Structures are given as structure tokens and as C-alpha cells.
Amino acid sequence: MADPRDPRPLIGEPLALDLLNTRWRGTPVNDLLTDLDGYRIWLASAGLAERCPADEASLRAVRTAREALGALVADGAQERPAAYAALNGVLAHGRLLHRLAAAGPERDVEVDEPEWLAAWLAADDYLDLLDQGAHRIKACAHPTCILHFFDTSQNGRRRWCSMAVCGNRAKAARHYEKASR
Ligand SMILES: [Zn+2]
């Protein structure tokens, strides 16, 4: 269930994009991750409140991961090694451990400092999304919207973060253009 304190217009995207979506349209741009209160809201919504510390160091790490992800989803990121290096810098703080236990295979994340766990999980999630289909990682088509989503629609034609918000805004703008000609 959505947290009534959570002001974000779009929630529920995969972790990497959910982290990117902690910034959204506004002047200045709205940002949930400016303080620990907002950071706690994000951790809870991502199901990470129990696993990750909600302190300044962890917030800094998560903002670092967000910046890296933001550079990667920007146009032309393929040509910018710095965008890869930033994400790999976050990933270098953790690794996945595989082991077999009585209950079956177990996979644990090990991070060098606890503050990197949330950031590492978000960065790792981005790799998962690339594996599932890089073309499904999309920016909302509305020119002033900065939200991102993972297009899981059958035909891969989702264009808006939300039809109700950006889809209708775009429709209304087209209608207005026609009417004022
Ligand atoms: Zn949008």
C-alpha cells in the first residue's frame, strides 16, 4: 500500500528506476532524497527499511547510485565511459555470495560497508533490467517529465509514466494547439 507521506507521482517501478523516480518535475525539481525523513520513506516503500541503515552515509551512497543511474539513462550514455564507471564504482562495494544450505541454494549480498547495501541493490537491479531488455527502460515521453519506467506491456508501446498525468497532458496540449490554429 502506498505510504500517505510519499509525495512521488510514480511508485512501484523496479528498484533502479524507482530510485531515479525520487526526482520528479517541478521548479526546482522535487527530490524525496534531500533528508533522512524522505530517505526513510523511500527505504520503506522499496521494502529495504529492515535491511538498510537510514543514516547520512547510506543516503549519500544512494544519491551516488542515483546519479550514476541518471547518467546511464540519459541520451547518448553508450558513448560515455564515465557513466559506466560511476555505476561500476557502486557495484564494486558489494558482491553476491552463493551457497548451498539444507533449505536449498542461498544468495546473500555482501557489502564492504552496510551503508552501501541499498545503493548496491539499486545498481544491481539496473543490470537485471538490462538483461531483461534494455529497450524496455524508458523515459516518459512528456517533454517536461523526468520519470522513468520499465515497459512490461505486451507490445512494448508504453509511452507515459502515467496515462492519467502525462498522457492526458500531452493530449490536452495537442487539442489546444489544434483549437488555436
Ligand atoms: Zn511522465
Tab-separated table of N, CA and C in Angstrom, residues 28-136:
chain	number	residue	atom	x	y	z
A	28	PRO	N	12.085	24.386	-8.202
A	28	PRO	CA	13.115	23.458	-8.681
A	28	PRO	C	12.597	22.024	-8.668
A	29	VAL	N	13.386	21.127	-9.237
A	29	VAL	CA	12.988	19.721	-9.308
A	29	VAL	C	12.697	19.178	-7.908
A	30	ASN	N	11.587	18.454	-7.773
A	30	ASN	CA	11.255	17.809	-6.496
A	30	ASN	C	12.231	16.669	-6.235
A	31	ASP	N	12.565	16.484	-4.966
A	31	ASP	CA	13.516	15.430	-4.622
A	31	ASP	C	13.157	14.853	-3.255
A	32	LEU	N	12.829	13.557	-3.252
A	32	LEU	CA	12.487	12.900	-1.985
A	32	LEU	C	13.723	12.680	-1.119
A	33	LEU	N	14.890	12.643	-1.751
A	33	LEU	CA	16.103	12.249	-1.021
A	33	LEU	C	16.966	13.437	-0.595
A	34	THR	N	16.326	14.472	-0.072
A	34	THR	CA	17.118	15.599	0.410
A	34	THR	C	17.422	15.462	1.895
A	35	ASP	N	16.666	14.630	2.597
A	35	ASP	CA	16.931	14.451	4.027
A	35	ASP	C	16.553	13.034	4.457
A	36	LEU	N	16.847	12.725	5.721
A	36	LEU	CA	16.634	11.356	6.209
A	36	LEU	C	15.154	10.989	6.273
A	37	ASP	N	14.278	11.966	6.510
A	37	ASP	CA	12.843	11.654	6.533
A	37	ASP	C	12.399	11.099	5.187
A	38	GLY	N	12.786	11.805	4.121
A	38	GLY	CA	12.433	11.345	2.786
A	38	GLY	C	13.106	10.029	2.457
A	39	TYR	N	14.347	9.900	2.895
A	39	TYR	CA	15.085	8.664	2.632
A	39	TYR	C	14.406	7.474	3.301
A	40	ARG	N	13.910	7.672	4.518
A	40	ARG	CA	13.205	6.590	5.222
A	40	ARG	C	11.933	6.194	4.475
A	41	ILE	N	11.239	7.177	3.929
A	41	ILE	CA	10.024	6.875	3.161
A	41	ILE	C	10.392	6.000	1.957
A	42	TRP	N	11.507	6.371	1.294
A	42	TRP	CA	11.926	5.588	0.130
A	42	TRP	C	12.320	4.168	0.531
A	43	LEU	N	13.113	4.047	1.599
A	43	LEU	CA	13.539	2.720	2.045
A	43	LEU	C	12.334	1.835	2.349
A	44	ALA	N	11.346	2.407	3.037
A	44	ALA	CA	10.169	1.623	3.405
A	44	ALA	C	9.415	1.195	2.149
A	45	SER	N	9.239	2.103	1.212
A	45	SER	CA	8.465	1.772	0.012
A	45	SER	C	9.197	0.733	-0.826
A	46	ALA	N	10.525	0.726	-0.750
A	46	ALA	CA	11.304	-0.243	-1.524
A	46	ALA	C	11.459	-1.566	-0.775
A	47	GLY	N	10.889	-1.650	0.431
A	47	GLY	CA	10.993	-2.875	1.217
A	47	GLY	C	12.377	-3.073	1.813
A	48	LEU	N	13.122	-1.982	1.985
A	48	LEU	CA	14.505	-2.097	2.446
A	48	LEU	C	14.721	-1.578	3.864
A	49	ALA	N	13.643	-1.121	4.515
A	49	ALA	CA	13.791	-0.469	5.820
A	49	ALA	C	14.447	-1.384	6.853
A	50	GLU	N	14.174	-2.680	6.768
A	50	GLU	CA	14.737	-3.611	7.754
A	50	GLU	C	16.195	-3.933	7.465
A	51	ARG	N	16.552	-3.868	6.179
A	51	ARG	CA	17.883	-4.345	5.775
A	51	ARG	C	18.937	-3.254	5.727
A	52	CYS	N	18.502	-2.006	5.521
A	52	CYS	CA	19.471	-0.946	5.254
A	52	CYS	C	19.412	0.134	6.319
A	53	PRO	N	20.578	0.624	6.740
A	53	PRO	CA	20.581	1.709	7.710
A	53	PRO	C	20.031	2.987	7.086
A	54	ALA	N	19.309	3.766	7.895
A	54	ALA	CA	18.766	5.031	7.396
A	54	ALA	C	19.591	6.160	7.978
A	55	ASP	N	20.864	6.220	7.601
A	55	ASP	CA	21.720	7.288	8.107
A	55	ASP	C	22.285	8.116	6.949
A	56	GLU	N	23.006	9.168	7.320
A	56	GLU	CA	23.522	10.100	6.301
A	56	GLU	C	24.449	9.398	5.306
A	57	ALA	N	25.266	8.479	5.807
A	57	ALA	CA	26.226	7.801	4.926
A	57	ALA	C	25.485	6.971	3.878
A	58	SER	N	24.443	6.287	4.305
A	58	SER	CA	23.669	5.457	3.389
A	58	SER	C	22.907	6.330	2.391
A	59	LEU	N	22.388	7.449	2.875
A	59	LEU	CA	21.698	8.386	1.974
A	59	LEU	C	22.670	8.909	0.906
A	60	ARG	N	23.893	9.233	1.328
A	60	ARG	CA	24.904	9.695	0.359
A	60	ARG	C	25.191	8.614	-0.678
A	61	ALA	N	25.320	7.369	-0.207
A	61	ALA	CA	25.614	6.259	-1.123
A	61	ALA	C	24.484	6.086	-2.141
A	62	VAL	N	23.265	6.191	-1.653
A	62	VAL	CA	22.109	6.024	-2.541
A	62	VAL	C	22.023	7.176	-3.550
A	63	ARG	N	22.364	8.372	-3.099
A	63	ARG	CA	22.364	9.504	-4.039
A	63	ARG	C	23.459	9.329	-5.094
A	64	THR	N	24.575	8.739	-4.695
A	64	THR	CA	25.644	8.442	-5.652
A	64	THR	C	25.135	7.446	-6.702
A	65	ALA	N	24.434	6.415	-6.228
A	65	ALA	CA	23.882	5.418	-7.164
A	65	ALA	C	22.859	6.076	-8.088
A	66	ARG	N	22.050	6.966	-7.533
A	66	ARG	CA	21.025	7.625	-8.345
A	66	ARG	C	21.663	8.472	-9.445
A	67	GLU	N	22.742	9.156	-9.080
A	67	GLU	CA	23.437	9.984	-10.063
A	67	GLU	C	24.003	9.114	-11.190
A	68	ALA	N	24.568	7.970	-10.799
A	68	ALA	CA	25.132	7.055	-11.797
A	68	ALA	C	24.035	6.544	-12.726
A	69	LEU	N	22.901	6.178	-12.156
A	69	LEU	CA	21.793	5.670	-12.968
A	69	LEU	C	21.255	6.771	-13.872
A	70	GLY	N	21.193	7.984	-13.347
A	70	GLY	CA	20.707	9.111	-14.140
A	70	GLY	C	21.581	9.341	-15.364
A	71	ALA	N	22.895	9.207	-15.186
A	71	ALA	CA	23.810	9.390	-16.314
A	71	ALA	C	23.607	8.276	-17.335
A	72	LEU	N	23.320	7.072	-16.849
A	72	LEU	CA	23.159	5.930	-17.758
A	72	LEU	C	21.897	6.012	-18.602
A	73	VAL	N	20.832	6.564	-18.043
A	73	VAL	CA	19.588	6.620	-18.821
A	73	VAL	C	19.509	7.880	-19.681
A	74	ALA	N	20.488	8.778	-19.532
A	74	ALA	CA	20.488	9.987	-20.354
A	74	ALA	C	20.838	9.629	-21.791
A	75	ASP	N	20.398	10.451	-22.736
A	75	ASP	CA	20.684	10.190	-24.146
A	75	ASP	C	22.177	10.119	-24.395
A	76	GLY	N	22.593	9.164	-25.194
A	76	GLY	CA	23.992	9.083	-25.588
A	76	GLY	C	24.908	8.491	-24.539
A	77	ALA	N	24.321	7.872	-23.485
A	77	ALA	CA	25.156	7.334	-22.412
A	77	ALA	C	26.095	6.244	-22.910
A	78	GLN	N	25.706	5.564	-24.007
A	78	GLN	CA	26.540	4.477	-24.544
A	78	GLN	C	27.934	4.983	-24.883
A	79	GLU	N	28.005	6.281	-25.212
A	79	GLU	CA	29.301	6.815	-25.634
A	79	GLU	C	30.078	7.420	-24.474
A	80	ARG	N	29.545	7.278	-23.278
A	80	ARG	CA	30.228	7.919	-22.148
A	80	ARG	C	30.725	6.901	-21.138
A	81	PRO	N	32.008	6.550	-21.251
A	81	PRO	CA	32.573	5.564	-20.312
A	81	PRO	C	32.402	5.998	-18.859
A	82	ALA	N	32.328	7.306	-18.617
A	82	ALA	CA	32.198	7.793	-17.234
A	82	ALA	C	30.898	7.299	-16.611
A	83	ALA	N	29.850	7.161	-17.442
A	83	ALA	CA	28.564	6.692	-16.929
A	83	ALA	C	28.693	5.243	-16.447
A	84	TYR	N	29.422	4.436	-17.187
A	84	TYR	CA	29.648	3.042	-16.763
A	84	TYR	C	30.502	3.005	-15.507
A	85	ALA	N	31.546	3.821	-15.523
A	85	ALA	CA	32.484	3.818	-14.395
A	85	ALA	C	31.766	4.181	-13.096
A	86	ALA	N	30.829	5.119	-13.178
A	86	ALA	CA	30.116	5.544	-11.969
A	86	ALA	C	29.288	4.389	-11.409
A	87	LEU	N	28.585	3.674	-12.289
A	87	LEU	CA	27.781	2.548	-11.815
A	87	LEU	C	28.681	1.426	-11.296
A	88	ASN	N	29.756	1.157	-12.014
A	88	ASN	CA	30.669	0.096	-11.581
A	88	ASN	C	31.325	0.441	-10.249
A	89	GLY	N	31.485	1.742	-10.005
A	89	GLY	CA	32.025	2.174	-8.721
A	89	GLY	C	31.105	1.772	-7.584
A	90	VAL	N	29.802	1.906	-7.790
A	90	VAL	CA	28.833	1.496	-6.770
A	90	VAL	C	28.846	-0.031	-6.639
A	91	LEU	N	28.848	-0.720	-7.775
A	91	LEU	CA	28.809	-2.191	-7.751
A	91	LEU	C	30.044	-2.782	-7.073
A	92	ALA	N	31.150	-2.050	-7.122
A	92	ALA	CA	32.396	-2.549	-6.532
A	92	ALA	C	32.297	-2.643	-5.006
A	93	HIS	N	31.265	-2.025	-4.424
A	93	HIS	CA	31.113	-2.079	-2.965
A	93	HIS	C	30.423	-3.351	-2.491
A	94	GLY	N	29.984	-4.200	-3.410
A	94	GLY	CA	29.279	-5.407	-2.977
A	94	GLY	C	29.476	-6.569	-3.912
A	95	ARG	N	29.070	-7.726	-3.459
A	95	ARG	CA	29.130	-8.935	-4.294
A	95	ARG	C	28.071	-9.903	-3.807
A	96	LEU	N	27.693	-10.798	-4.698
A	96	LEU	CA	26.670	-11.785	-4.382
A	96	LEU	C	27.359	-13.082	-3.985
A	97	LEU	N	26.988	-13.623	-2.839
A	97	LEU	CA	27.576	-14.892	-2.388
A	97	LEU	C	26.551	-15.998	-2.596
A	98	HIS	N	26.968	-17.068	-3.214
A	98	HIS	CA	26.091	-18.221	-3.436
A	98	HIS	C	26.552	-19.343	-2.521
A	99	ARG	N	25.586	-20.000	-1.906
A	99	ARG	CA	25.961	-21.186	-1.121
A	99	ARG	C	24.780	-22.138	-1.056
A	100	LEU	N	25.118	-23.386	-0.773
A	100	LEU	CA	24.071	-24.388	-0.656
A	100	LEU	C	23.850	-24.702	0.812
A	101	ALA	N	22.602	-24.580	1.264
A	101	ALA	CA	22.255	-24.901	2.644
A	101	ALA	C	21.184	-26.001	2.616
A	102	ALA	N	20.814	-26.485	3.803
A	102	ALA	CA	19.836	-27.570	3.885
A	102	ALA	C	18.541	-27.184	3.180
A	103	ALA	N	18.154	-25.909	3.312
A	103	ALA	CA	16.896	-25.455	2.711
A	103	ALA	C	17.021	-25.230	1.202
A	104	GLY	N	18.227	-25.329	0.677
A	104	GLY	CA	18.420	-25.128	-0.756
A	104	GLY	C	19.440	-24.038	-1.012
A	105	PRO	N	19.529	-23.610	-2.274
A	105	PRO	CA	20.512	-22.575	-2.614
A	105	PRO	C	20.185	-21.255	-1.914
A	106	GLU	N	21.217	-20.578	-1.446
A	106	GLU	CA	21.030	-19.269	-0.817
A	106	GLU	C	21.916	-18.252	-1.512
A	107	ARG	N	21.400	-17.065	-1.629
A	107	ARG	CA	22.203	-15.981	-2.203
A	107	ARG	C	22.161	-14.789	-1.262
A	108	ASP	N	23.327	-14.356	-0.883
A	108	ASP	CA	23.427	-13.222	0.037
A	108	ASP	C	24.251	-12.126	-0.589
A	109	VAL	N	23.859	-10.899	-0.299
A	109	VAL	CA	24.671	-9.775	-0.742
A	109	VAL	C	25.647	-9.433	0.369
A	110	GLU	N	26.904	-9.279	-0.001
A	110	GLU	CA	27.886	-8.838	0.974
A	110	GLU	C	28.407	-7.481	0.515
A	111	VAL	N	28.310	-6.487	1.389
A	111	VAL	CA	28.831	-5.161	1.040
A	111	VAL	C	29.973	-4.819	1.981
A	112	ASP	N	30.899	-3.979	1.494
A	112	ASP	CA	32.057	-3.680	2.347
A	112	ASP	C	31.674	-2.818	3.546
A	113	GLU	N	30.665	-1.944	3.367
A	113	GLU	CA	30.115	-1.177	4.494
A	113	GLU	C	28.598	-1.243	4.376
A	114	PRO	N	27.869	-1.385	5.501
A	114	PRO	CA	26.410	-1.523	5.435
A	114	PRO	C	25.746	-0.368	4.678
A	115	GLU	N	26.372	0.801	4.728
A	115	GLU	CA	25.773	1.976	4.077
A	115	GLU	C	25.629	1.790	2.560
A	116	TRP	N	26.355	0.824	1.976
A	116	TRP	CA	26.300	0.657	0.527
A	116	TRP	C	25.223	-0.318	0.065
A	117	LEU	N	24.540	-0.965	1.003
A	117	LEU	CA	23.617	-2.031	0.588
A	117	LEU	C	22.495	-1.541	-0.333
A	118	ALA	N	21.777	-0.500	0.084
A	118	ALA	CA	20.655	-0.020	-0.737
A	118	ALA	C	21.155	0.453	-2.101
A	119	ALA	N	22.263	1.174	-2.105
A	119	ALA	CA	22.830	1.671	-3.365
A	119	ALA	C	23.234	0.507	-4.260
A	120	TRP	N	23.865	-0.502	-3.667
A	120	TRP	CA	24.311	-1.664	-4.449
A	120	TRP	C	23.101	-2.403	-5.041
A	121	LEU	N	22.071	-2.596	-4.227
A	121	LEU	CA	20.886	-3.316	-4.708
A	121	LEU	C	20.244	-2.583	-5.889
A	122	ALA	N	20.208	-1.258	-5.817
A	122	ALA	CA	19.623	-0.488	-6.919
A	122	ALA	C	20.485	-0.602	-8.171
A	123	ALA	N	21.797	-0.532	-8.000
A	123	ALA	CA	22.703	-0.640	-9.150
A	123	ALA	C	22.603	-2.039	-9.760
A	124	ASP	N	22.545	-3.055	-8.903
A	124	ASP	CA	22.437	-4.436	-9.378
A	124	ASP	C	21.112	-4.660	-10.108
A	125	ASP	N	20.069	-4.013	-9.615
A	125	ASP	CA	18.760	-4.133	-10.261
A	125	ASP	C	18.818	-3.585	-11.689
A	126	TYR	N	19.610	-2.540	-11.887
A	126	TYR	CA	19.740	-1.973	-13.232
A	126	TYR	C	20.340	-3.014	-14.191
A	127	LEU	N	21.307	-3.773	-13.711
A	127	LEU	CA	21.889	-4.829	-14.556
A	127	LEU	C	20.831	-5.869	-14.906
A	128	ASP	N	19.987	-6.203	-13.927
A	128	ASP	CA	18.888	-7.143	-14.170
A	128	ASP	C	17.963	-6.625	-15.265
A	129	LEU	N	17.647	-5.329	-15.178
A	129	LEU	CA	16.739	-4.744	-16.176
A	129	LEU	C	17.374	-4.800	-17.561
A	130	LEU	N	18.675	-4.558	-17.633
A	130	LEU	CA	19.364	-4.644	-18.931
A	130	LEU	C	19.264	-6.065	-19.474
A	131	ASP	N	19.423	-7.046	-18.581
A	131	ASP	CA	19.301	-8.446	-19.000
A	131	ASP	C	17.899	-8.738	-19.519
A	132	GLN	N	16.911	-8.157	-18.869
A	132	GLN	CA	15.517	-8.413	-19.270
A	132	GLN	C	15.164	-7.703	-20.567
A	133	GLY	N	15.862	-6.610	-20.877
A	133	GLY	CA	15.571	-5.884	-22.115
A	133	GLY	C	15.832	-4.400	-21.961
A	134	ALA	N	17.011	-3.966	-22.426
A	134	ALA	CA	17.393	-2.559	-22.275
A	134	ALA	C	16.371	-1.642	-22.949
A	135	HIS	N	15.761	-2.113	-24.043
A	135	HIS	CA	14.807	-1.271	-24.780
A	135	HIS	C	13.538	-1.008	-23.972
A	136	ARG	N	13.334	-1.788	-22.922
A	136	ARG	CA	12.133	-1.565	-22.096
A	136	ARG	C	12.344	-0.487	-21.031
